[in-house]
Structures are given as C-alpha cells and as structure tokens.
Short mmCIF file of C-alpha atoms in Angstrom, two decimals:
data_model
loop_
_atom_site.label_atom_id
_atom_site.label_comp_id
_atom_site.label_asym_id
_atom_site.label_seq_id
_atom_site.Cartn_x
_atom_site.Cartn_y
_atom_site.Cartn_z
CA UNK A 13 -0.24 0.33 -0.02
CA UNK A 14 1.59 3.25 -1.17
CA UNK A 15 -0.60 6.18 0.38
CA UNK A 16 -3.79 7.33 3.16
CA UNK A 17 -4.91 10.34 1.51
CA UNK A 18 -7.97 12.65 2.84
CA UNK A 19 -9.14 13.61 0.11
CA UNK A 20 -12.49 15.83 1.05
CA UNK A 21 -14.92 16.09 4.11
CA UNK A 22 -18.46 15.38 3.37
CA UNK A 23 -20.52 16.93 6.39
CA UNK A 24 -20.45 14.17 8.95
CA UNK A 25 -18.09 11.95 7.35
CA UNK A 26 -15.04 12.12 6.04
CA UNK A 27 -13.67 9.91 2.74
CA UNK A 28 -10.01 8.52 2.70
CA UNK A 29 -8.38 7.34 -0.26
CA UNK A 30 -6.10 3.87 -0.61
CA UNK A 31 -4.04 3.40 -3.38
CA UNK A 32 -1.62 0.17 -3.45
CA UNK A 33 1.44 -0.64 -5.49
CA UNK A 34 -0.80 -2.98 -7.39
CA UNK A 35 -4.23 -4.44 -8.20
CA UNK A 36 -5.02 -5.91 -5.20
CA UNK A 37 -8.50 -7.70 -4.20
CA UNK A 38 -10.33 -9.24 -1.06
CA UNK A 39 -11.24 -5.74 0.12
CA UNK A 40 -13.84 -4.56 2.93
CA UNK A 41 -13.73 -2.42 6.03
CA UNK A 42 -12.06 -5.14 8.04
CA UNK A 43 -9.10 -4.53 6.16
CA UNK A 44 -8.92 -0.57 7.99
CA UNK A 45 -8.63 0.73 11.43
CA UNK A 46 -9.29 4.19 13.08
CA UNK A 47 -6.05 5.58 15.72
CA UNK A 48 -7.71 8.33 17.13
CA UNK A 49 -6.11 10.97 19.16
CA UNK A 50 -7.64 13.77 22.24
CA UNK A 51 -11.47 12.39 22.05
CA UNK A 52 -11.78 11.83 18.15
CA UNK A 53 -13.90 9.04 16.96
CA UNK A 54 -15.80 7.34 13.91
CA UNK A 55 -16.85 4.53 12.43
CA UNK A 56 -15.14 2.70 9.20
CA UNK A 57 -18.46 2.35 6.62
CA UNK A 58 -17.82 1.39 3.90
CA UNK A 59 -14.59 0.55 1.43
CA UNK A 60 -15.34 1.87 -2.55
CA UNK A 61 -14.23 -1.42 -4.14
CA UNK A 62 -12.89 -5.13 -3.15
CA UNK A 63 -10.40 -5.37 -6.47
CA UNK A 64 -8.25 -2.36 -7.58
CA UNK A 65 -5.27 -0.09 -7.18
CA UNK A 66 -7.02 2.75 -6.03
CA UNK A 67 -10.21 2.48 -3.36
CA UNK A 68 -12.31 5.27 -0.92
CA UNK A 69 -12.87 4.54 2.37
CA UNK A 70 -16.29 6.68 4.20
CA UNK A 71 -15.77 7.21 8.14
CA UNK A 72 -19.09 8.09 9.55
CA UNK A 73 -20.27 9.03 13.16
CA UNK A 74 -17.89 11.57 13.63
CA UNK A 75 -17.86 12.96 17.05
CA UNK A 76 -15.56 14.46 19.29
CA UNK A 77 -12.27 17.08 18.98
CA UNK A 78 -8.59 15.16 17.80
CA UNK A 79 -6.82 13.55 14.86
CA UNK A 80 -8.53 10.57 13.10
CA UNK A 81 -5.99 8.28 10.98
CA UNK A 82 -6.63 5.20 8.96
CA UNK A 83 -4.26 2.71 9.24
CA UNK A 84 -3.99 -1.11 7.87
CA UNK A 85 -5.57 -3.75 10.49
CA UNK A 86 -3.38 -5.82 12.33
CA UNK A 87 -4.27 -8.58 10.00
CA UNK A 88 -5.73 -7.52 7.49
CA UNK A 89 -7.06 -9.99 4.46
CA UNK A 90 -5.57 -7.72 0.97
CA UNK A 91 -3.98 -10.07 -1.28
CA UNK A 92 -2.23 -9.56 -4.81
CA UNK A 93 -3.64 -11.06 -7.81
CA UNK A 94 -0.90 -13.72 -7.32
CA UNK A 95 -2.08 -14.41 -4.16
CA UNK A 96 0.80 -12.40 -1.97
CA UNK A 97 -0.51 -11.32 1.43
CA UNK A 98 -0.29 -7.64 2.55
CA UNK A 99 2.08 -8.15 5.67
CA UNK A 100 3.26 -4.52 5.40
CA UNK A 101 1.27 -2.31 8.39
CA UNK A 102 0.63 1.28 7.22
CA UNK A 103 0.41 3.89 9.57
CA UNK A 104 1.73 7.39 8.17
CA UNK A 105 -1.32 8.19 6.42
CA UNK A 106 -2.85 11.68 6.26
CA UNK A 107 -4.38 12.50 9.27
CA UNK A 108 -7.75 14.36 9.51
CA UNK A 109 -8.14 17.30 12.27
CA UNK A 110 -11.74 16.81 14.09
CA UNK A 111 -12.97 19.92 15.63
CA UNK A 112 -16.78 19.87 16.62
CA UNK A 113 -16.69 22.13 19.09
CA UNK A 114 -18.61 25.58 18.46
CA UNK A 115 -16.56 28.78 19.30
CA UNK A 116 -17.69 31.13 21.78
CA UNK A 117 -16.95 34.84 22.56
CA UNK A 118 -14.73 34.64 25.90
CA UNK A 119 -14.66 38.40 27.02
CA UNK A 120 -15.76 41.94 25.73
CA UNK A 121 -13.98 44.59 27.38
CA UNK A 122 -13.70 48.29 26.49
CA UNK A 123 -10.65 49.01 24.42
CA UNK A 124 -10.71 52.98 23.58
CA UNK A 125 -11.47 54.41 26.09
CA UNK A 126 -11.03 52.03 28.74
CA UNK A 127 -12.40 54.04 31.41
CA UNK A 128 -15.91 53.00 32.04
CA UNK A 129 -17.42 56.53 31.67
CA UNK A 130 -17.08 58.85 29.32
CA UNK A 131 -18.42 61.44 26.76
CA UNK A 132 -16.71 60.08 23.70
CA UNK A 133 -18.48 60.38 20.24
CA UNK A 134 -17.25 57.14 19.19
CA UNK A 135 -15.94 54.30 21.59
CA UNK A 136 -14.28 50.95 20.88
CA UNK A 137 -14.45 47.20 22.17
CA UNK A 138 -12.13 44.41 22.36
CA UNK A 139 -13.56 40.96 21.28
CA UNK A 140 -11.86 37.84 21.78
CA UNK A 141 -13.22 34.10 20.96
CA UNK A 142 -11.77 30.85 22.40
CA UNK A 143 -10.43 30.50 19.02
CA UNK A 144 -10.21 31.48 16.07
CA UNK A 145 -13.36 32.07 13.58
CA UNK A 146 -14.11 33.89 10.27
CA UNK A 147 -17.51 35.61 8.54
CA UNK A 148 -17.34 38.23 11.29
CA UNK A 149 -19.00 41.58 9.87
CA UNK A 150 -20.64 44.25 11.96
CA UNK A 151 -24.23 42.14 11.64
CA UNK A 152 -22.82 39.81 14.11
CA UNK A 153 -22.81 42.06 16.97
CA UNK A 154 -26.02 44.27 18.57
CA UNK A 155 -25.69 47.25 20.97
CA UNK A 156 -27.62 47.37 24.14
CA UNK A 157 -28.24 50.39 25.74
CA UNK A 158 -29.75 51.97 28.86
CA UNK A 159 -31.34 55.55 29.56
CA UNK A 160 -31.25 57.95 26.76
CA UNK A 161 -28.14 56.20 25.28
CA UNK A 162 -27.21 55.43 21.64
CA UNK A 163 -24.99 54.92 18.89
CA UNK A 164 -23.70 52.67 15.61
CA UNK A 165 -21.92 50.09 14.75
CA UNK A 166 -19.20 51.64 12.20
CA UNK A 167 -16.62 48.09 11.85
CA UNK A 168 -14.96 45.52 12.67
CA UNK A 169 -11.55 45.90 12.49
CA UNK A 170 -10.47 42.06 10.61
CA UNK A 171 -13.55 38.93 8.85
CA UNK A 172 -11.15 37.23 10.90
CA UNK A 173 -9.56 35.85 13.67
CA UNK A 174 -9.01 35.33 17.55
CA UNK A 175 -9.93 38.94 18.59
CA UNK A 176 -11.18 41.81 16.54
CA UNK A 177 -12.33 45.60 17.29
CA UNK A 178 -15.28 47.00 17.51
CA UNK A 179 -15.91 50.69 16.87
CA UNK A 180 -19.51 52.08 17.64
CA UNK A 181 -19.54 55.72 16.62
CA UNK A 182 -22.43 58.25 16.29
CA UNK A 183 -22.37 57.97 19.94
CA UNK A 184 -25.67 60.76 22.11
CA UNK A 185 -27.13 60.23 25.00
CA UNK A 186 -27.09 59.50 29.03
CA UNK A 187 -27.20 55.73 29.91
CA UNK A 188 -25.30 52.72 29.65
CA UNK A 189 -23.46 51.02 26.24
CA UNK A 190 -22.98 47.35 26.13
CA UNK A 191 -21.98 45.15 22.99
CA UNK A 192 -23.80 41.64 22.38
CA UNK A 193 -23.53 39.19 19.99
CA UNK A 194 -26.80 39.54 17.59
CA UNK A 195 -29.73 37.55 17.23
CA UNK A 196 -28.09 35.33 14.87
CA UNK A 197 -24.47 35.63 14.14
CA UNK A 198 -22.76 34.27 11.27
CA UNK A 199 -19.82 33.48 12.87
CA UNK A 200 -17.97 29.96 12.66
CA UNK A 201 -14.42 28.77 13.20
CA UNK A 202 -12.15 26.90 10.71
CA UNK A 203 -13.71 24.16 10.71
CA UNK A 204 -17.49 25.57 10.43
CA UNK A 205 -18.96 24.99 13.67
CA UNK A 206 -21.47 28.10 13.86
CA UNK A 207 -21.40 30.71 16.75
CA UNK A 208 -24.47 29.69 18.42
CA UNK A 209 -24.05 31.21 22.46
CA UNK A 210 -25.21 34.50 22.82
CA UNK A 211 -23.06 36.84 24.82
CA UNK A 212 -24.52 39.60 26.67
CA UNK A 213 -21.77 40.00 29.81
CA UNK A 214 -19.58 42.63 28.59
CA UNK A 215 -17.77 45.41 30.06
CA UNK A 216 -20.28 48.43 29.69
CA UNK A 217 -19.91 52.29 28.54
CA UNK A 218 -21.59 55.11 31.04
CA UNK A 219 -22.24 57.94 28.51
CA UNK A 220 -22.18 61.24 29.98
CA UNK A 221 -22.93 63.51 27.65
CA UNK A 222 -24.83 66.46 29.48
CA UNK A 223 -23.03 69.49 30.20
CA UNK A 224 -22.83 70.46 33.95
CA UNK A 225 -25.14 73.44 34.97
CA UNK A 226 -24.61 75.65 38.67
CA UNK A 227 -28.13 75.06 39.89
CA UNK A 228 -28.10 77.82 42.82
CA UNK A 229 -25.85 79.81 44.61
CA UNK A 230 -26.89 80.20 48.13
CA UNK A 231 -25.63 82.44 51.36
CA UNK A 232 -23.45 80.33 53.67
CA UNK A 233 -21.91 81.63 56.13
CA UNK A 234 -23.58 84.13 57.61
CA UNK A 235 -27.16 82.98 55.90
CA UNK A 236 -28.71 86.30 56.88
CA UNK A 237 -28.57 88.41 53.74
CA UNK A 238 -27.66 91.67 55.41
CA UNK A 239 -24.39 91.49 57.26
CA UNK A 240 -21.63 93.54 59.16
CA UNK A 241 -19.53 90.48 59.00
CA UNK A 242 -15.47 91.24 59.42
CA UNK A 243 -13.43 89.80 56.68
CA UNK A 244 -10.27 88.74 57.21
CA UNK A 245 -7.24 89.32 54.49
CA UNK A 246 -3.86 89.33 54.38
CA UNK A 247 -3.53 90.28 58.27
CA UNK A 248 -5.30 93.10 57.79
CA UNK A 249 -8.88 94.09 58.84
CA UNK A 250 -11.62 95.02 56.67
CA UNK A 251 -15.15 96.10 57.62
CA UNK A 252 -17.97 96.51 55.49
CA UNK A 253 -21.30 95.71 55.41
CA UNK A 254 -23.78 94.60 53.06
CA UNK A 255 -26.83 95.60 52.27
CA UNK A 256 -29.60 93.20 50.38
CA UNK A 257 -33.03 91.45 50.27
CA UNK A 258 -34.50 88.02 50.26
#
C-alpha cells in the first residue's frame, strides 16, 4: 500500500483514498482501523470496491475533537492477484483534525477608552474568541443601551481572527452601552462550527453627554442677607457692610 490520502470532508463523514503498489483483492472494512487522538471517534462504514489499485474508505459518525488516521488492520485479508498477502503495516497516512466544538466569545472589554465613564463620540470594544473564527462583520453584533444612550456599530477590525475590535460611532444620550452578539450571528470557526452561544455580559460604557450646570448659589455663612461681617485678609482687618434683600 503506497498512500492513504484524505481528499474531502462530507459533513459528519470523511473519505480517505487508499492507493496500492499494484492491483489487490479481498478489500473490505475489516482491513482497516482508525487511530484517534483526543476525543475523536468514527466508524469505518464502507470501502468503495473489493478490488483495484485505488479505493476510497468512508468513515461515518464522527464525534469529538482530535485527529483521526486510517491505518491497516492488524491482520488484513488483502492480497495481490498472485495471492501474495499484504503484510506491511501502513500507519503514516494523512490525518483529519476533527473540531466539533462551537466557538464562543470569552470576553468583550472596553478598548478605547478603557475608562467606564466617557463623553466620547466614538468608543471601541475588544472581542476575544475561544478559537480562530471567520465571517465577522457588523451584523454579528448588537448594542444594548440603557437610558437615552445610543450609538451605531461602524466597523469590525477584521473578518477573521481570535480577537477583533468593534468601533461604535455617533454616540448620543446618557446611560450605559453594552456590545452583545446579534440574535443570529454568522460567525464560524475554521471547521465550520457556528457560534451559537449568546454573549451579553461584556463590559459597558457609561455615557455622560450632558454638560454640567450651576443649580444655585446660596448664602452659606452667614445665612442672613444683611450683614456687617468682618473679613480677615492678609492679616489686615477690613470692615464692610452688605445690604441685600431676600
């Protein structure tokens, strides 16, 4: 046997191509075995032909995460047309790396500014994922406000990666602004697993766009409107009288 090549992936099945040095016969599923790592598992379902120089072997019922390699069984029944048995073990074929675990967002933090309270017209959040993802765009995120706070998600720094930044512009109002996942994000990991877990516990910005005002100025000491108080300044005594009305 010269090679075991995994040419394609079909959903929850994979197909290996097995090439021989010459035509062989008596091929069936018992001639092969799977060598996994991690939690990867599968079932050898079929061999495309019982004779030939090259056949394909289909593996179904894939589960878990890890690698999966197709090897020859311990005692294969494969023979060439002259009746010579295949006795050389083959266990150096290409492997599939199975990833059946969906990606998640691990955290969303304030990136610019890093302080919670701001009057900025634009803020930037950092979004970190459990693994590399793809398909990222602004439609994958939503803003959750309180009070009169509003903003518009303007951009995502990259369409792929383990970590991206999300910029929010046109900020108005007062209240909190939190970045969450959208109801139906299109984010996937590199194996095609969809991000399905909602993330809505990220850090928030507290927006304060209202300018301060003086609400009142009142007499503090003395509280009476009319006074003959003496003010001491630079160790010199100054006497004055103030006349006012309530």
